[in-house]
XYZ file of C-alpha atoms in Angstrom:
369
model
C 203.454 -7.035 42.903
C 201.302 -5.955 39.957
C 198.022 -4.146 40.440
C 196.026 -7.213 39.339
C 197.794 -9.457 41.871
C 197.290 -6.835 44.572
C 193.564 -6.673 43.853
C 193.299 -10.458 44.058
C 195.194 -10.546 47.368
C 192.993 -7.736 48.695
C 189.833 -9.652 47.800
C 191.121 -12.645 49.802
C 191.149 -10.648 53.062
C 188.188 -11.747 55.244
C 186.521 -8.711 56.827
C 183.773 -10.553 58.741
C 185.813 -10.836 61.990
C 186.712 -7.151 61.625
C 183.046 -6.139 61.457
C 182.181 -8.523 64.302
C 184.884 -7.081 66.565
C 183.808 -3.522 65.753
C 180.206 -4.378 66.731
C 181.400 -5.881 70.038
C 183.379 -2.727 70.765
C 180.253 -0.615 70.354
C 178.341 -2.975 72.630
C 181.104 -2.841 75.227
C 181.102 0.951 75.151
C 177.346 0.973 75.757
C 177.757 -1.313 78.783
C 180.551 0.831 80.220
C 178.412 3.949 79.766
C 175.518 2.380 81.680
C 177.825 1.234 84.446
C 178.988 4.826 84.791
C 175.374 6.027 84.925
C 174.714 3.573 87.759
C 177.442 5.153 89.849
C 175.985 8.617 89.248
C 172.472 7.396 90.182
C 173.545 5.404 93.244
C 171.740 7.732 95.638
C 168.344 7.248 93.983
C 168.085 3.461 94.377
C 168.580 0.942 97.170
C 171.952 -0.727 97.576
C 170.455 -4.165 96.930
C 168.962 -3.163 93.567
C 172.116 -1.272 92.562
C 174.329 -4.260 93.379
C 172.076 -6.691 91.477
C 171.838 -4.547 88.325
C 175.532 -3.685 88.429
C 176.508 -7.331 88.731
C 174.257 -8.102 85.741
C 175.998 -5.514 83.556
C 179.454 -6.546 84.743
C 178.636 -10.121 83.721
C 177.497 -8.835 80.321
C 180.744 -6.907 79.979
C 182.809 -9.994 80.771
C 180.773 -11.981 78.252
C 181.416 -9.419 75.509
C 185.128 -9.444 76.289
C 185.120 -13.228 76.093
C 183.484 -13.092 72.660
C 185.987 -10.461 71.491
C 189.131 -12.473 72.251
C 188.823 -15.092 69.446
C 187.684 -12.417 66.998
C 190.706 -10.322 67.914
C 193.036 -13.186 67.009
C 191.269 -13.654 63.636
C 191.477 -9.922 62.938
C 195.235 -9.934 63.534
C 195.656 -12.919 61.170
C 193.695 -11.190 58.402
C 195.615 -7.975 58.927
C 198.873 -9.765 58.163
C 197.485 -10.455 54.665
C 196.542 -6.808 54.242
C 199.912 -5.691 55.569
C 201.716 -7.846 52.998
C 199.723 -6.268 50.141
C 200.353 -2.802 51.557
C 204.116 -3.398 51.727
C 204.301 -4.721 48.160
C 202.329 -1.763 46.768
C 204.509 0.729 48.600
C 207.607 -0.918 47.132
C 206.050 -0.843 43.648
C 205.284 2.844 44.009
C 208.825 3.534 45.212
C 210.423 1.643 42.309
C 208.257 3.497 39.793
C 209.167 6.857 41.320
C 212.891 6.053 41.103
C 212.507 4.811 37.506
C 210.792 8.056 36.535
C 213.588 10.052 38.179
C 216.229 8.014 36.311
C 214.539 8.469 32.923
C 214.294 12.202 33.435
C 217.957 12.337 34.476
C 219.080 10.386 31.375
C 217.028 12.716 29.167
C 218.856 15.683 30.653
C 222.159 13.977 29.841
C 221.067 13.781 26.199
C 220.595 10.014 25.781
C 217.212 10.470 24.022
C 214.922 13.253 22.831
C 211.723 14.640 24.344
C 209.470 12.375 22.292
C 211.087 9.239 23.676
C 211.003 10.789 27.177
C 207.269 11.289 26.914
C 206.764 7.722 25.670
C 208.795 6.180 28.503
C 207.137 8.258 31.187
C 203.671 7.344 29.917
C 204.231 3.656 30.700
C 205.555 4.386 34.181
C 202.723 6.808 34.969
C 200.156 4.186 33.987
C 201.760 1.655 36.335
C 201.941 4.194 39.168
C 198.306 5.190 38.629
C 197.106 1.585 38.958
C 199.229 1.043 42.064
C 197.959 4.253 43.708
C 194.351 3.244 43.024
C 194.801 -0.123 44.752
C 196.847 1.497 47.517
C 193.943 3.814 48.317
C 191.653 0.777 48.701
C 194.192 -0.889 50.987
C 194.474 2.182 53.222
C 190.691 2.476 53.467
C 190.497 -1.194 54.523
C 193.230 -0.574 57.080
C 191.093 2.124 58.707
C 188.385 -0.494 59.266
C 190.939 -2.667 61.062
C 191.994 0.271 63.261
C 188.358 1.017 64.150
C 187.824 -2.610 65.176
C 191.002 -2.944 67.257
C 190.894 0.575 68.674
C 194.635 1.244 68.673
C 196.857 1.649 65.613
C 199.925 0.471 67.570
C 198.276 -2.945 67.984
C 198.262 -3.393 64.203
C 201.807 -2.113 63.778
C 203.008 -4.645 66.351
C 205.166 -2.298 68.411
C 207.659 -4.351 70.491
C 207.166 -4.519 74.219
C 209.941 -2.570 75.969
C 212.401 -4.344 78.183
C 211.540 -3.769 81.847
C 213.908 -1.331 83.433
C 216.290 -2.965 85.903
C 215.896 -2.151 89.539
C 218.378 0.491 90.711
C 221.470 -1.004 92.261
C 222.361 -0.116 95.817
C 225.838 1.359 95.579
C 227.803 1.507 98.822
C 230.615 3.926 99.454
C 233.984 2.249 98.793
C 236.236 1.633 101.798
C 239.694 3.099 101.860
C 242.360 0.744 100.536
C 244.447 1.134 103.682
C 241.558 -0.192 105.775
C 241.018 -3.109 103.395
C 244.659 -4.108 103.678
C 244.534 -3.792 107.443
C 241.566 -6.143 107.724
C 242.586 -8.531 104.950
C 246.275 -9.018 105.951
C 246.791 -12.494 107.361
C 247.725 -12.692 111.031
C 250.933 -14.603 111.595
C 250.663 -17.098 114.441
C 253.839 -18.308 116.130
C 254.220 -22.082 115.906
C 253.636 -24.028 119.071
C 256.806 -25.497 120.665
C 257.282 -29.181 119.976
C 257.747 -31.724 122.737
C 261.048 -33.622 122.534
C 259.890 -37.202 122.571
C 258.092 -38.914 125.412
C 260.288 -37.345 128.092
C 258.337 -34.146 127.952
C 261.362 -31.884 127.418
C 260.860 -28.859 125.176
C 262.930 -28.785 122.015
C 264.879 -25.798 120.871
C 262.634 -22.826 120.105
C 263.867 -20.071 117.831
C 262.580 -16.732 119.083
C 262.332 -13.722 116.785
C 265.032 -11.102 117.264
C 264.266 -8.346 119.725
C 264.261 -4.988 117.980
C 266.800 -2.498 119.186
C 265.171 0.478 120.878
C 266.684 3.879 120.290
C 266.563 5.888 123.543
C 267.317 9.575 123.102
C 269.979 11.119 125.298
C 268.598 13.012 128.275
C 270.769 15.822 129.422
C 270.497 16.483 133.178
C 271.817 19.898 134.159
C 274.344 20.020 136.955
C 274.171 22.602 139.648
C 276.910 23.867 141.918
C 277.488 26.672 144.235
C 277.891 29.180 141.418
C 274.848 28.039 139.419
C 271.668 28.635 141.394
C 268.773 26.190 141.026
C 265.612 27.550 139.443
C 262.749 28.361 141.755
C 260.101 25.659 141.896
C 256.721 26.337 140.268
C 254.320 27.425 142.960
C 251.357 25.116 143.561
C 248.133 27.063 143.990
C 245.736 26.037 146.706
C 242.473 24.408 145.528
C 240.471 27.576 146.069
C 242.716 29.672 143.843
C 242.945 27.241 140.939
C 240.981 28.351 137.816
C 237.808 26.339 137.237
C 237.775 24.111 134.141
C 235.468 25.253 131.334
C 231.913 23.924 131.619
C 231.059 20.826 129.579
C 227.957 21.391 127.427
C 225.079 18.980 127.854
C 225.058 18.252 124.107
C 228.281 17.907 122.187
C 228.166 17.998 118.372
C 230.960 16.065 116.752
C 231.908 16.670 113.170
C 231.024 13.816 110.829
C 234.013 11.685 109.901
C 234.102 10.578 106.261
C 236.390 7.814 105.096
C 238.555 8.592 102.078
C 236.717 7.541 98.907
C 238.348 5.754 96.024
C 236.961 6.751 92.622
C 233.756 8.700 92.217
C 230.906 8.881 94.702
C 227.560 7.272 93.753
C 224.939 9.535 92.244
C 222.088 10.522 94.611
C 218.753 8.764 94.197
C 216.088 10.525 92.143
C 213.733 12.735 94.126
C 210.370 11.136 94.757
C 211.418 7.676 93.568
C 209.230 4.810 94.840
C 210.812 1.840 96.565
C 209.802 -0.531 93.742
C 208.899 -0.031 90.066
C 205.289 -0.530 89.016
C 203.725 -2.181 85.969
C 200.493 -1.626 84.034
C 199.547 -5.076 82.704
C 196.839 -5.094 79.964
C 193.806 -7.326 80.634
C 191.777 -7.038 77.419
C 192.363 -6.347 73.711
C 191.429 -2.675 74.157
C 194.357 -2.207 76.553
C 196.758 -3.706 74.019
C 199.437 -6.314 74.616
C 202.241 -4.094 75.924
C 203.160 -4.038 79.622
C 204.210 -0.529 80.690
C 206.896 -0.164 83.384
C 206.816 2.899 85.683
C 209.861 3.993 87.708
C 210.765 7.630 88.423
C 209.013 9.229 85.424
C 205.308 10.054 85.273
C 203.473 8.040 82.586
C 200.919 9.875 80.457
C 197.821 7.873 79.465
C 195.569 8.832 76.556
C 194.899 8.765 72.826
C 197.616 11.247 71.840
C 200.449 9.724 69.750
C 203.034 10.998 72.234
C 201.350 9.314 75.226
C 203.489 6.834 77.169
C 200.459 4.524 77.481
C 198.527 5.031 74.267
C 194.951 3.707 74.195
C 192.089 4.476 71.854
C 188.366 4.117 71.467
C 185.279 6.203 72.287
C 185.550 8.347 75.397
C 189.370 8.325 75.497
C 190.833 11.842 75.489
C 194.282 12.830 74.257
C 195.462 13.542 77.819
C 193.196 11.340 79.904
C 195.195 10.401 83.021
C 198.690 10.194 84.512
C 200.550 7.674 86.698
C 202.747 9.765 88.998
C 205.566 8.361 91.197
C 206.361 9.532 94.722
C 208.028 8.216 97.871
C 204.632 6.790 98.897
C 204.210 4.804 95.668
C 202.309 5.482 92.440
C 199.238 7.731 92.227
C 196.741 7.533 89.340
C 195.407 11.034 88.541
C 192.450 11.735 86.223
C 193.097 14.851 84.087
C 189.498 16.178 84.244
C 188.335 13.754 81.556
C 184.679 13.584 80.516
C 184.269 9.831 80.861
C 186.445 9.501 83.975
C 188.998 7.029 85.324
C 188.132 4.042 87.528
C 190.042 2.016 90.102
C 188.396 -1.250 91.165
C 185.122 -0.048 89.581
C 185.096 3.273 91.487
C 185.477 6.565 89.637
C 188.411 8.499 91.073
C 190.096 11.848 90.635
C 193.294 10.744 92.369
C 194.114 7.396 93.988
C 197.306 5.937 95.518
C 197.479 2.517 93.873
C 198.015 -0.771 95.628
C 199.206 -4.074 94.214
C 196.584 -5.830 92.002
C 194.342 -2.719 91.673
C 192.208 -2.842 88.486
C 192.285 0.346 86.360
C 189.538 0.986 83.782
C 189.765 3.840 81.245
C 187.043 3.675 78.611
C 187.010 0.091 77.378
C 190.677 -0.494 78.331
C 191.446 -2.384 81.515
C 194.815 -2.796 83.271
C 196.061 -4.441 86.472
C 198.619 -2.466 88.498
C 201.395 -4.579 89.999
C 204.420 -3.746 92.095
C 207.538 -5.637 91.057
């Protein structure tokens, strides 16, 4: 795309929904700030007044979110136009850079002199200069889109990750000898048939009787010259040794069946019974559902955060979702604006299904799945 075409395409991008969404974000932040002030001033006003004013501001917040949804869709449509211009200009800049490198390489090979090199490079540099000028305007316009949406990943359209499958329950394999013993069919001897109406039994073929091998038992013979051995004396009951005492508790060694193949890996320490999900509820929370299993999820504005959200009041390391045997605990990392669960500011809270989490202007619903 030439610089003139890029400028024309850039002028066709409608920025009015971008400015409208940015204004609604500022208004939403103001409402959230006042709702937080209400919680801090709860002790100085009656419960009736606090509930009435809080409900008023919550209704205003819901109204602003309702107005933001259609604007958000328009902003994403307009950004696709800007993204197309940005991609074309980046390709133009790349092609010009490679052309400049090729011309310089051919000059070093001796195809043309320095005067022709200077002439060829002048045309490329002019084209690159025009493209860089328009590219700067495009990047500045992109910053306005980011400020309106609040999260750069929303504009880049990062794909939603596949939910992690639930861990399979692996049972210890049974020894093959036991499987054969239980799976071998049991032969049943056929019932004898009656020989007609007379009721006489027909001939029945019985299986052969196995021959038993009885070892020879040698019985010594005694005569007058060979004395018989003295019998073993039988002790009276009082003189017999007492049997060893039987303990009240007997510990038997665990019996393990032989295992075929490898044993299953042990479960991860602190793993909850079910995975959890953070489901976004407004444009500020994004469109990506985050799945939590055995790894703690970091929440904040830092690029390396597992749940990355932006906007005023969001710190780089704002909160964490930590797994344990009891479930998932949401922990606020000493943030200035705080973390809320069901409208209540918390430092640490064990989450339940359908709890509503609010961080800045972003709102999620926690669900067990």
